[in-house]
Short mmCIF file of C-alpha atoms in Angstrom, two decimals:
data_model
loop_
_atom_site.label_atom_id
_atom_site.label_comp_id
_atom_site.label_asym_id
_atom_site.label_seq_id
_atom_site.Cartn_x
_atom_site.Cartn_y
_atom_site.Cartn_z
CA MET C 20 24.78 -18.70 -7.33
CA GLU C 21 25.61 -15.04 -8.12
CA THR C 22 22.64 -13.17 -9.57
CA ARG C 23 24.02 -10.77 -12.16
CA PHE C 24 22.68 -8.87 -15.16
CA GLU C 25 25.20 -9.54 -17.93
CA THR C 26 23.52 -7.84 -20.91
CA LEU C 27 20.92 -5.48 -19.47
CA PHE C 28 23.05 -2.31 -19.21
CA PHE C 29 25.19 -1.28 -22.20
CA ASP C 30 27.85 1.25 -21.32
CA ARG C 31 27.56 3.93 -24.03
CA VAL C 32 31.03 5.39 -23.33
CA ASN C 33 33.05 2.17 -23.30
CA GLN C 34 30.78 0.45 -25.83
CA GLN C 35 30.43 -2.72 -23.84
CA TYR C 36 27.87 -4.37 -21.54
CA GLU C 37 28.25 -3.51 -17.87
CA PRO C 38 27.69 -6.54 -15.58
CA VAL C 39 25.61 -5.51 -12.57
CA ARG C 40 24.88 -7.72 -9.57
CA LEU C 41 21.28 -7.69 -8.52
CA ASP C 42 22.33 -7.38 -4.86
CA SER C 43 24.36 -4.27 -5.69
CA LEU C 44 21.53 -2.75 -7.71
CA LEU C 45 19.04 -3.19 -4.87
CA ALA C 46 21.38 -2.48 -1.99
CA GLN C 47 19.77 0.45 -0.18
CA HIS C 48 16.90 0.18 -2.73
CA LEU C 49 16.50 1.45 -6.29
CA LEU C 50 14.81 4.53 -7.64
CA ILE C 51 13.98 4.87 -11.32
CA THR C 52 13.02 8.31 -12.53
CA GLY C 53 12.31 10.06 -15.83
CA VAL C 54 9.64 12.01 -17.66
CA THR C 55 6.77 10.22 -19.42
CA GLY C 56 8.02 8.35 -22.47
CA SER C 57 11.67 8.38 -21.44
CA GLY C 58 11.78 4.60 -20.86
CA LYS C 59 11.52 4.16 -17.11
CA SER C 60 8.62 1.68 -17.26
CA THR C 61 10.49 -0.35 -19.87
CA THR C 62 13.55 -0.30 -17.67
CA ALA C 63 11.57 -1.47 -14.62
CA LEU C 64 9.99 -4.26 -16.65
CA ALA C 65 13.39 -5.43 -17.98
CA ILE C 66 14.79 -5.58 -14.39
CA MET C 67 11.76 -7.47 -13.13
CA MET C 68 11.92 -9.99 -15.97
CA GLY C 69 15.57 -10.53 -15.08
CA MET C 70 14.59 -11.15 -11.47
CA LYS C 71 12.23 -13.82 -12.64
CA THR C 72 15.06 -15.68 -14.37
CA PHE C 73 16.87 -15.54 -10.99
CA HIS C 74 13.73 -16.95 -9.28
CA GLN C 75 13.45 -13.93 -6.98
CA ASN C 76 10.26 -13.32 -5.02
CA LEU C 77 8.71 -10.18 -6.47
CA ILE C 78 5.59 -8.26 -5.44
CA ILE C 79 4.30 -5.61 -7.84
CA LEU C 80 1.90 -2.92 -6.57
CA ASP C 81 0.42 -1.79 -9.86
CA PRO C 82 -1.77 1.35 -9.38
CA THR C 83 -2.78 1.62 -13.08
CA GLY C 84 -3.01 -1.95 -14.37
CA GLU C 85 0.06 -1.44 -16.57
CA TYR C 86 1.78 -4.74 -15.78
CA GLN C 87 -0.80 -7.21 -16.97
CA SER C 88 1.44 -9.11 -19.40
CA ILE C 89 4.13 -10.42 -17.09
CA PRO C 90 4.11 -14.20 -17.54
CA ASP C 91 4.03 -16.84 -14.81
CA SER C 92 2.60 -14.46 -12.23
CA ARG C 93 -0.24 -14.51 -9.78
CA ARG C 94 -2.21 -11.36 -10.65
CA VAL C 95 -5.23 -10.17 -8.67
CA VAL C 96 -7.36 -7.04 -9.13
CA LEU C 97 -8.31 -5.56 -5.79
CA GLY C 98 -12.03 -4.92 -5.68
CA ARG C 99 -12.76 -7.35 -8.50
CA ASP C 100 -11.39 -10.78 -7.72
CA SER C 101 -9.66 -10.00 -4.40
CA PHE C 102 -10.36 -8.09 -1.20
CA LEU C 103 -8.65 -6.64 1.87
CA ASP C 104 -9.61 -8.30 5.12
CA ILE C 105 -10.30 -5.38 7.50
CA ASN C 106 -10.06 -7.68 10.47
CA HIS C 107 -6.29 -7.64 10.05
CA LEU C 108 -6.19 -3.88 10.23
CA ASN C 109 -5.86 -1.70 13.28
CA ALA C 110 -8.09 1.33 14.03
CA ASN C 111 -5.46 3.76 12.69
CA GLU C 112 -5.31 1.96 9.34
CA ILE C 113 -9.11 1.79 9.09
CA GLY C 114 -9.31 5.49 9.92
CA LYS C 115 -6.88 6.27 7.12
CA MET C 116 -8.70 4.05 4.71
CA LEU C 117 -12.01 5.76 5.41
CA ASN C 118 -10.37 9.20 5.48
CA ILE C 119 -11.70 9.91 8.98
CA THR C 120 -10.05 13.15 10.06
CA HIS C 121 -12.24 14.56 12.84
CA PRO C 122 -10.36 14.16 16.14
CA GLN C 123 -13.49 13.14 18.10
CA LEU C 124 -14.39 10.44 15.58
CA LEU C 125 -10.82 9.19 15.51
CA SER C 126 -10.77 8.91 19.31
CA LYS C 127 -14.03 6.93 19.28
CA LEU C 128 -13.10 4.67 16.36
CA PRO C 129 -11.28 1.95 18.39
CA LEU C 130 -14.29 1.76 20.74
CA ALA C 131 -16.74 1.56 17.81
CA ILE C 132 -14.76 -1.31 16.24
CA GLU C 133 -14.67 -3.12 19.58
CA SER C 134 -18.42 -2.60 19.97
CA LEU C 135 -19.20 -4.05 16.54
CA GLN C 136 -16.96 -7.04 17.28
CA ILE C 137 -19.04 -7.67 20.44
CA SER C 138 -22.25 -7.29 18.50
CA ARG C 139 -21.35 -9.86 15.87
CA ASN C 140 -19.25 -12.39 17.77
CA VAL C 141 -20.65 -12.28 21.32
CA LEU C 142 -24.26 -11.25 20.90
CA LYS C 143 -24.62 -12.85 17.45
CA SER C 144 -26.35 -9.70 16.22
CA THR C 145 -26.28 -7.98 12.85
CA ALA C 146 -27.11 -4.59 14.38
CA VAL C 147 -25.10 -1.95 16.17
CA TYR C 148 -24.15 -2.41 19.80
CA LYS C 149 -26.39 -0.20 21.89
CA LYS C 150 -24.51 1.39 24.82
CA ILE C 151 -27.29 3.62 26.15
CA ASN C 152 -28.60 2.33 29.49
CA ARG C 153 -26.19 -0.65 29.31
CA THR C 154 -24.50 -1.43 32.60
CA ARG C 155 -20.76 -1.27 32.94
CA ASP C 156 -20.74 -4.76 34.46
CA SER C 157 -22.66 -6.11 31.42
CA HIS C 158 -20.22 -4.44 29.05
CA GLN C 159 -17.18 -5.76 30.93
CA PHE C 160 -18.68 -9.26 30.76
CA ASN C 161 -19.07 -8.93 27.00
CA LEU C 162 -15.48 -7.73 26.67
CA LYS C 163 -14.28 -10.80 28.49
CA ARG C 164 -16.28 -13.04 26.15
CA LEU C 165 -14.86 -11.19 23.18
CA SER C 166 -11.30 -11.99 24.25
CA ILE C 167 -11.82 -15.63 23.26
CA ALA C 168 -14.06 -14.96 20.26
CA ASN C 169 -13.46 -13.91 16.70
CA LYS C 170 -12.73 -10.28 16.05
CA ASP C 171 -14.53 -9.77 12.72
CA PHE C 172 -17.14 -7.04 12.38
CA ASP C 173 -19.38 -5.30 9.84
CA LEU C 174 -17.56 -2.21 8.59
CA ASN C 175 -20.77 -0.93 6.98
CA LEU C 176 -22.15 -0.20 10.45
CA ILE C 177 -19.22 1.87 11.59
CA ALA C 178 -20.84 5.28 11.08
CA ASP C 179 -23.98 4.27 13.05
CA GLN C 180 -21.85 2.65 15.75
CA LEU C 181 -19.84 5.84 16.17
CA VAL C 182 -23.06 7.60 17.11
CA GLU C 183 -23.63 4.92 19.81
CA GLU C 184 -20.26 5.77 21.31
CA PHE C 185 -21.41 9.30 22.17
CA VAL C 186 -23.46 8.38 25.27
CA ILE C 187 -23.15 10.29 28.52
CA PRO C 188 -24.84 10.19 31.98
CA ARG C 189 -27.77 12.40 32.72
CA ASN C 190 -26.83 15.86 34.04
CA ASP C 191 -29.27 15.84 36.97
CA ASP C 192 -29.81 13.96 40.21
CA LYS C 193 -30.96 10.92 38.25
CA ALA C 194 -27.50 10.33 36.83
CA ASP C 195 -26.53 6.64 37.08
CA PHE C 196 -22.79 6.14 36.87
CA THR C 197 -23.14 2.34 36.80
CA LEU C 198 -24.31 2.75 33.18
CA LEU C 199 -22.20 3.45 30.14
CA GLY C 200 -24.58 6.33 29.45
CA GLN C 201 -28.20 7.41 29.74
CA GLN C 202 -28.53 9.88 26.88
CA TYR C 203 -26.83 10.82 23.62
CA ASP C 204 -24.41 13.71 23.66
CA GLN C 205 -26.47 15.71 21.18
CA ASP C 206 -24.06 18.66 21.01
CA MET C 207 -21.10 16.45 20.11
CA ILE C 208 -23.07 14.40 17.59
CA GLN C 209 -24.13 17.60 15.91
CA ARG C 210 -20.53 18.72 15.62
CA VAL C 211 -19.44 15.49 13.88
CA TRP C 212 -22.62 14.95 11.87
CA SER C 213 -21.24 16.29 8.59
CA ASP C 214 -18.21 13.98 8.92
CA LEU C 215 -20.49 11.03 9.69
CA GLU C 216 -22.50 11.73 6.50
CA THR C 217 -19.25 11.88 4.51
CA LEU C 218 -18.22 8.57 6.09
CA ARG C 219 -21.55 6.95 5.11
CA LEU C 220 -20.99 8.04 1.49
CA ALA C 221 -17.52 6.55 1.53
CA LEU C 222 -18.81 3.29 2.94
CA ARG C 223 -21.43 3.00 0.19
CA ALA C 224 -18.79 3.56 -2.48
CA MET C 225 -16.21 1.18 -0.99
CA LYS C 226 -15.84 -2.39 -2.19
CA VAL C 227 -12.23 -3.21 -1.36
CA THR C 228 -13.07 -4.83 1.98
CA GLU C 229 -15.76 -7.11 0.70
CA LEU C 230 -16.00 -10.05 -1.66
CA PRO C 231 -17.18 -8.80 -5.07
CA GLU C 232 -20.84 -9.11 -5.95
CA ASP C 233 -20.17 -12.19 -8.04
CA SER C 234 -18.47 -13.94 -5.10
CA ASN C 235 -21.04 -16.75 -5.30
CA ASP C 236 -19.81 -17.62 -8.77
CA ASN C 237 -18.28 -21.04 -8.30
CA HIS C 238 -16.00 -20.47 -11.29
CA THR C 239 -14.22 -17.50 -9.79
CA VAL C 240 -11.73 -17.67 -6.95
CA HIS C 241 -11.56 -14.63 -4.71
CA TYR C 242 -8.39 -13.88 -2.76
CA ASP C 243 -7.56 -12.14 0.50
CA VAL C 244 -4.59 -10.03 -0.56
CA GLY C 245 -3.23 -10.10 2.98
CA TYR C 246 -3.11 -13.90 2.75
CA LEU C 247 -1.31 -13.74 -0.63
CA ILE C 248 1.26 -11.23 0.70
CA ASN C 249 1.92 -13.54 3.67
CA LEU C 250 2.57 -16.44 1.27
CA PHE C 251 4.90 -14.45 -0.98
CA VAL C 252 7.05 -12.95 1.82
CA THR C 253 7.36 -16.20 3.83
CA HIS C 254 7.74 -18.82 1.09
CA ARG C 255 9.86 -19.21 -1.99
CA ALA C 256 7.34 -18.64 -4.78
CA SER C 257 6.86 -21.14 -7.56
CA GLU C 258 5.29 -18.38 -9.63
CA GLN C 259 7.98 -15.82 -8.94
CA SER C 260 5.82 -12.70 -8.88
CA LEU C 261 2.61 -11.43 -7.29
CA ILE C 262 0.86 -8.57 -9.03
CA ILE C 263 -1.65 -6.59 -7.00
CA ASP C 264 -3.59 -4.48 -9.48
CA LEU C 265 -5.07 -1.38 -7.77
CA SER C 266 -6.46 0.22 -10.95
CA GLU C 267 -10.07 -0.01 -9.68
CA TYR C 268 -9.15 2.91 -7.39
CA ALA C 269 -6.84 4.82 -9.77
CA ASN C 270 -9.08 7.93 -9.61
CA ASP C 271 -9.16 8.01 -5.80
CA ILE C 272 -5.70 9.20 -4.95
CA HIS C 273 -6.17 9.34 -1.18
CA PHE C 274 -7.56 5.80 -1.09
CA SER C 275 -4.81 4.50 -3.34
CA GLN C 276 -2.17 6.11 -1.04
CA THR C 277 -3.78 4.41 1.94
CA LEU C 278 -3.92 1.02 0.20
CA ILE C 279 -0.24 1.14 -0.72
CA ASP C 280 0.63 2.23 2.83
CA ILE C 281 -1.36 -0.67 4.26
CA LEU C 282 0.00 -3.28 1.81
CA THR C 283 3.67 -2.23 2.28
CA ARG C 284 3.23 -2.31 6.06
CA GLU C 285 1.70 -5.76 5.69
CA VAL C 286 4.87 -6.89 3.87
CA MET C 287 7.09 -5.57 6.67
CA LEU C 288 4.99 -7.00 9.51
CA ASN C 289 4.88 -10.44 7.93
CA ARG C 290 8.64 -10.44 7.33
CA GLN C 291 9.38 -9.26 10.89
CA ARG C 292 7.12 -11.94 12.38
CA PHE C 293 8.41 -14.74 10.12
CA PRO C 294 12.06 -14.06 9.20
CA GLN C 295 13.32 -15.81 6.05
CA GLN C 296 16.65 -16.33 4.39
CA PHE C 297 15.61 -15.21 0.90
CA PRO C 298 14.98 -11.60 -0.27
CA VAL C 299 11.68 -10.13 -1.39
CA VAL C 300 11.50 -7.21 -3.85
CA ILE C 301 8.60 -4.78 -3.81
CA PHE C 302 8.01 -2.64 -6.94
CA ILE C 303 5.79 0.42 -6.85
CA ASP C 304 5.09 2.07 -10.20
CA GLU C 305 4.09 5.72 -10.74
CA ALA C 306 4.89 6.44 -7.14
CA HIS C 307 4.53 10.21 -7.72
CA ARG C 308 0.73 9.67 -7.74
CA TYR C 309 0.50 7.86 -4.52
CA LEU C 310 3.04 9.33 -2.10
CA PRO C 311 1.46 11.65 0.47
CA LYS C 312 2.79 15.17 0.74
CA VAL C 313 3.84 14.50 4.32
CA ILE C 314 5.11 11.01 5.02
CA ALA C 315 4.51 9.77 8.56
CA ALA C 316 7.17 7.86 10.38
CA ASP C 317 5.04 4.71 10.32
CA ASN C 318 4.32 4.94 6.58
CA GLY C 319 4.80 1.54 4.93
CA ILE C 320 7.05 2.78 2.13
CA PHE C 321 9.27 4.72 4.52
CA SER C 322 9.40 1.73 6.84
CA ILE C 323 10.76 -0.46 4.01
CA LEU C 324 13.28 2.20 3.04
CA ARG C 325 14.60 2.46 6.61
CA GLU C 326 14.29 -1.10 7.91
CA GLY C 327 13.59 -3.35 4.92
CA ARG C 328 17.11 -4.51 4.26
CA LYS C 329 17.39 -5.87 7.81
CA VAL C 330 14.62 -8.35 7.04
CA GLY C 331 15.39 -8.94 3.35
CA VAL C 332 12.82 -6.56 1.82
CA ASP C 333 14.14 -4.43 -1.03
CA LEU C 334 12.19 -1.59 -2.71
CA MET C 335 12.24 -0.58 -6.36
CA MET C 336 10.22 2.47 -7.18
CA SER C 337 9.57 4.57 -10.26
CA THR C 338 8.49 8.20 -10.43
CA GLN C 339 8.33 10.86 -13.11
CA SER C 340 10.23 13.49 -11.21
CA PRO C 341 12.66 13.61 -8.25
CA LEU C 342 10.66 16.64 -7.08
CA ASP C 343 7.79 14.26 -6.24
CA LEU C 344 9.89 12.84 -3.43
CA SER C 345 11.21 14.69 -0.40
CA ALA C 346 14.97 14.98 0.05
CA LYS C 347 14.58 12.77 3.07
CA LEU C 348 13.00 10.06 0.95
CA ILE C 349 15.43 10.32 -1.97
CA GLY C 350 18.30 9.98 0.57
CA GLN C 351 17.10 6.48 1.39
CA PHE C 352 17.79 5.19 -2.14
CA GLY C 353 21.34 3.92 -2.75
CA SER C 354 20.90 3.07 -6.45
CA LEU C 355 19.43 5.34 -9.09
CA ILE C 356 18.53 4.98 -12.76
CA CYS C 357 17.84 8.47 -14.16
CA HIS C 358 16.22 8.75 -17.59
CA ARG C 359 15.53 12.07 -19.27
CA LEU C 360 14.40 14.86 -16.93
CA GLY C 361 12.60 18.04 -17.92
CA SER C 362 14.01 20.83 -15.76
CA PRO C 363 17.14 21.94 -13.89
CA GLU C 364 15.11 21.94 -10.64
CA GLU C 365 14.48 18.20 -11.01
CA ILE C 366 18.18 17.59 -11.47
CA ASP C 367 18.98 19.68 -8.39
CA ALA C 368 17.01 17.20 -6.34
CA LEU C 369 19.34 14.34 -7.30
CA PRO C 370 22.58 13.32 -5.61
CA PRO C 371 25.62 15.55 -6.61
CA ALA C 372 27.29 12.75 -8.54
CA ILE C 373 24.41 12.71 -11.04
CA GLN C 374 23.99 16.49 -11.10
CA ASN C 375 27.38 16.65 -12.89
CA SER C 376 25.62 15.28 -15.98
CA ARG C 377 23.00 18.09 -15.94
CA LEU C 378 22.95 18.95 -19.66
CA ALA C 379 23.08 15.37 -20.83
CA LEU C 380 20.20 14.38 -18.47
CA MET C 381 17.84 16.82 -20.18
CA ALA C 382 18.67 15.46 -23.68
CA LEU C 383 18.82 11.70 -23.14
CA PRO C 384 17.21 9.58 -25.91
CA VAL C 385 14.47 7.11 -24.98
CA GLY C 386 15.93 4.04 -23.28
CA GLU C 387 19.13 5.68 -22.15
CA ALA C 388 19.83 6.63 -18.55
CA PHE C 389 22.50 7.45 -16.03
CA LEU C 390 23.18 4.56 -13.65
CA LYS C 391 24.51 4.95 -10.14
CA ILE C 392 24.95 1.81 -8.02
CA ALA C 393 24.83 1.90 -4.21
CA ASN C 394 28.18 2.25 -2.44
CA SER C 395 29.85 3.47 -5.64
CA SER C 396 30.55 7.08 -6.69
CA ALA C 397 30.68 6.06 -10.41
CA VAL C 398 27.88 7.29 -12.66
CA LYS C 399 27.63 5.61 -16.07
CA LEU C 400 25.66 6.43 -19.18
CA VAL C 401 23.91 3.24 -20.22
CA GLN C 402 21.36 2.00 -22.67
CA ILE C 403 18.92 -0.46 -21.17
CA LYS C 404 18.04 -3.56 -23.18
CA PRO C 405 14.27 -3.86 -23.22
CA SER C 406 12.50 -7.08 -22.30
CA SER C 407 10.61 -9.11 -24.89
CA VAL C 408 7.53 -8.61 -22.73
CA GLU C 409 5.67 -5.34 -23.26
CA HIS C 410 3.74 -3.42 -20.64
CA ASN C 411 0.31 -1.94 -21.22
CA THR C 412 0.57 1.85 -21.22
CA ASN C 413 -3.12 2.33 -22.24
CA ASN C 414 -2.02 5.12 -24.53
CA ILE C 415 -4.63 6.01 -27.16
CA SER C 416 -3.19 5.97 -30.66
CA PHE C 417 -4.06 8.40 -33.47
CA ASP C 418 -3.81 5.48 -35.89
CA ILE C 419 -7.05 3.73 -36.88
#
């Protein structure tokens, strides 16, 4: 069955509806841009509601809690009724999540995680894994036992465990190189101490990796978001959309960036491991808030843009200004819906075909946009038919 929007886009020049195939709209991904109040969120919602009628698998990463009203969806609020299982993350992801930047701490982080895994799963301890005066043979034996054990660990101990990783031999004739270390490297610990204190503060404030405090409430189900993502990218969903609300962390931009990076990479990893014959669409709203200034090659969003189509993962993203995205990133989007923009500089960041409508772009009424479909040079002025479902903008009204 062909999935096609028949009455979503009204061609303002030819005064007729412009049929648009969903596959064409999302080929090479879709970027929706426009200033606040221009209609981009309404457009995104109308497209997503259309996807639901086509029974398409849709995952919405909602950083502000704006998409609460979408019907027939599985919605979870990270940090409230859902959590992120850190045992599925690698050391690099955990380092990003905790904003560990000191090179010495980053180099010791994989060892600290491994040590905490030994402590909990091999030694059945709730404390840190002491390395001082521990023999290398004993440690190797514990590592072998860990290979067949669980790999979970207590993240709250990571700062204290990092200290335990800075053990060195004595520097006199009593040095014993059969031990992991005989004394703490005081100089190095002093150098990283400020970063360790910052890490401890971050750990106390973090709740995303744990069940919420009311997790013993038998009336509330708490979800592992990694498990939900796995379900939605590997199975046709009966409830066609999964909404992951990240609004609990809306004020922590770095942490939100890291969460979106981790979640989008989780989508790609699951789809690469378990290939399917149906597409999955990922929507990221207000992306201008959560894209890092420098996007690494292994960034989850960039990974989807480059490789997603090969495994049936399509990205739809909205942002206030094209200037929020690098030229490299914009070049990965084949389809664009451009609502009103505020400056010539923003228009200059768009593909040449849309730049030809420079004056009109700065004067578009709410709900109108220029539409460019992937693999087509045509740019059409369209009015987008809004959905009957409204999104929550949380705007404060002057009316009482």
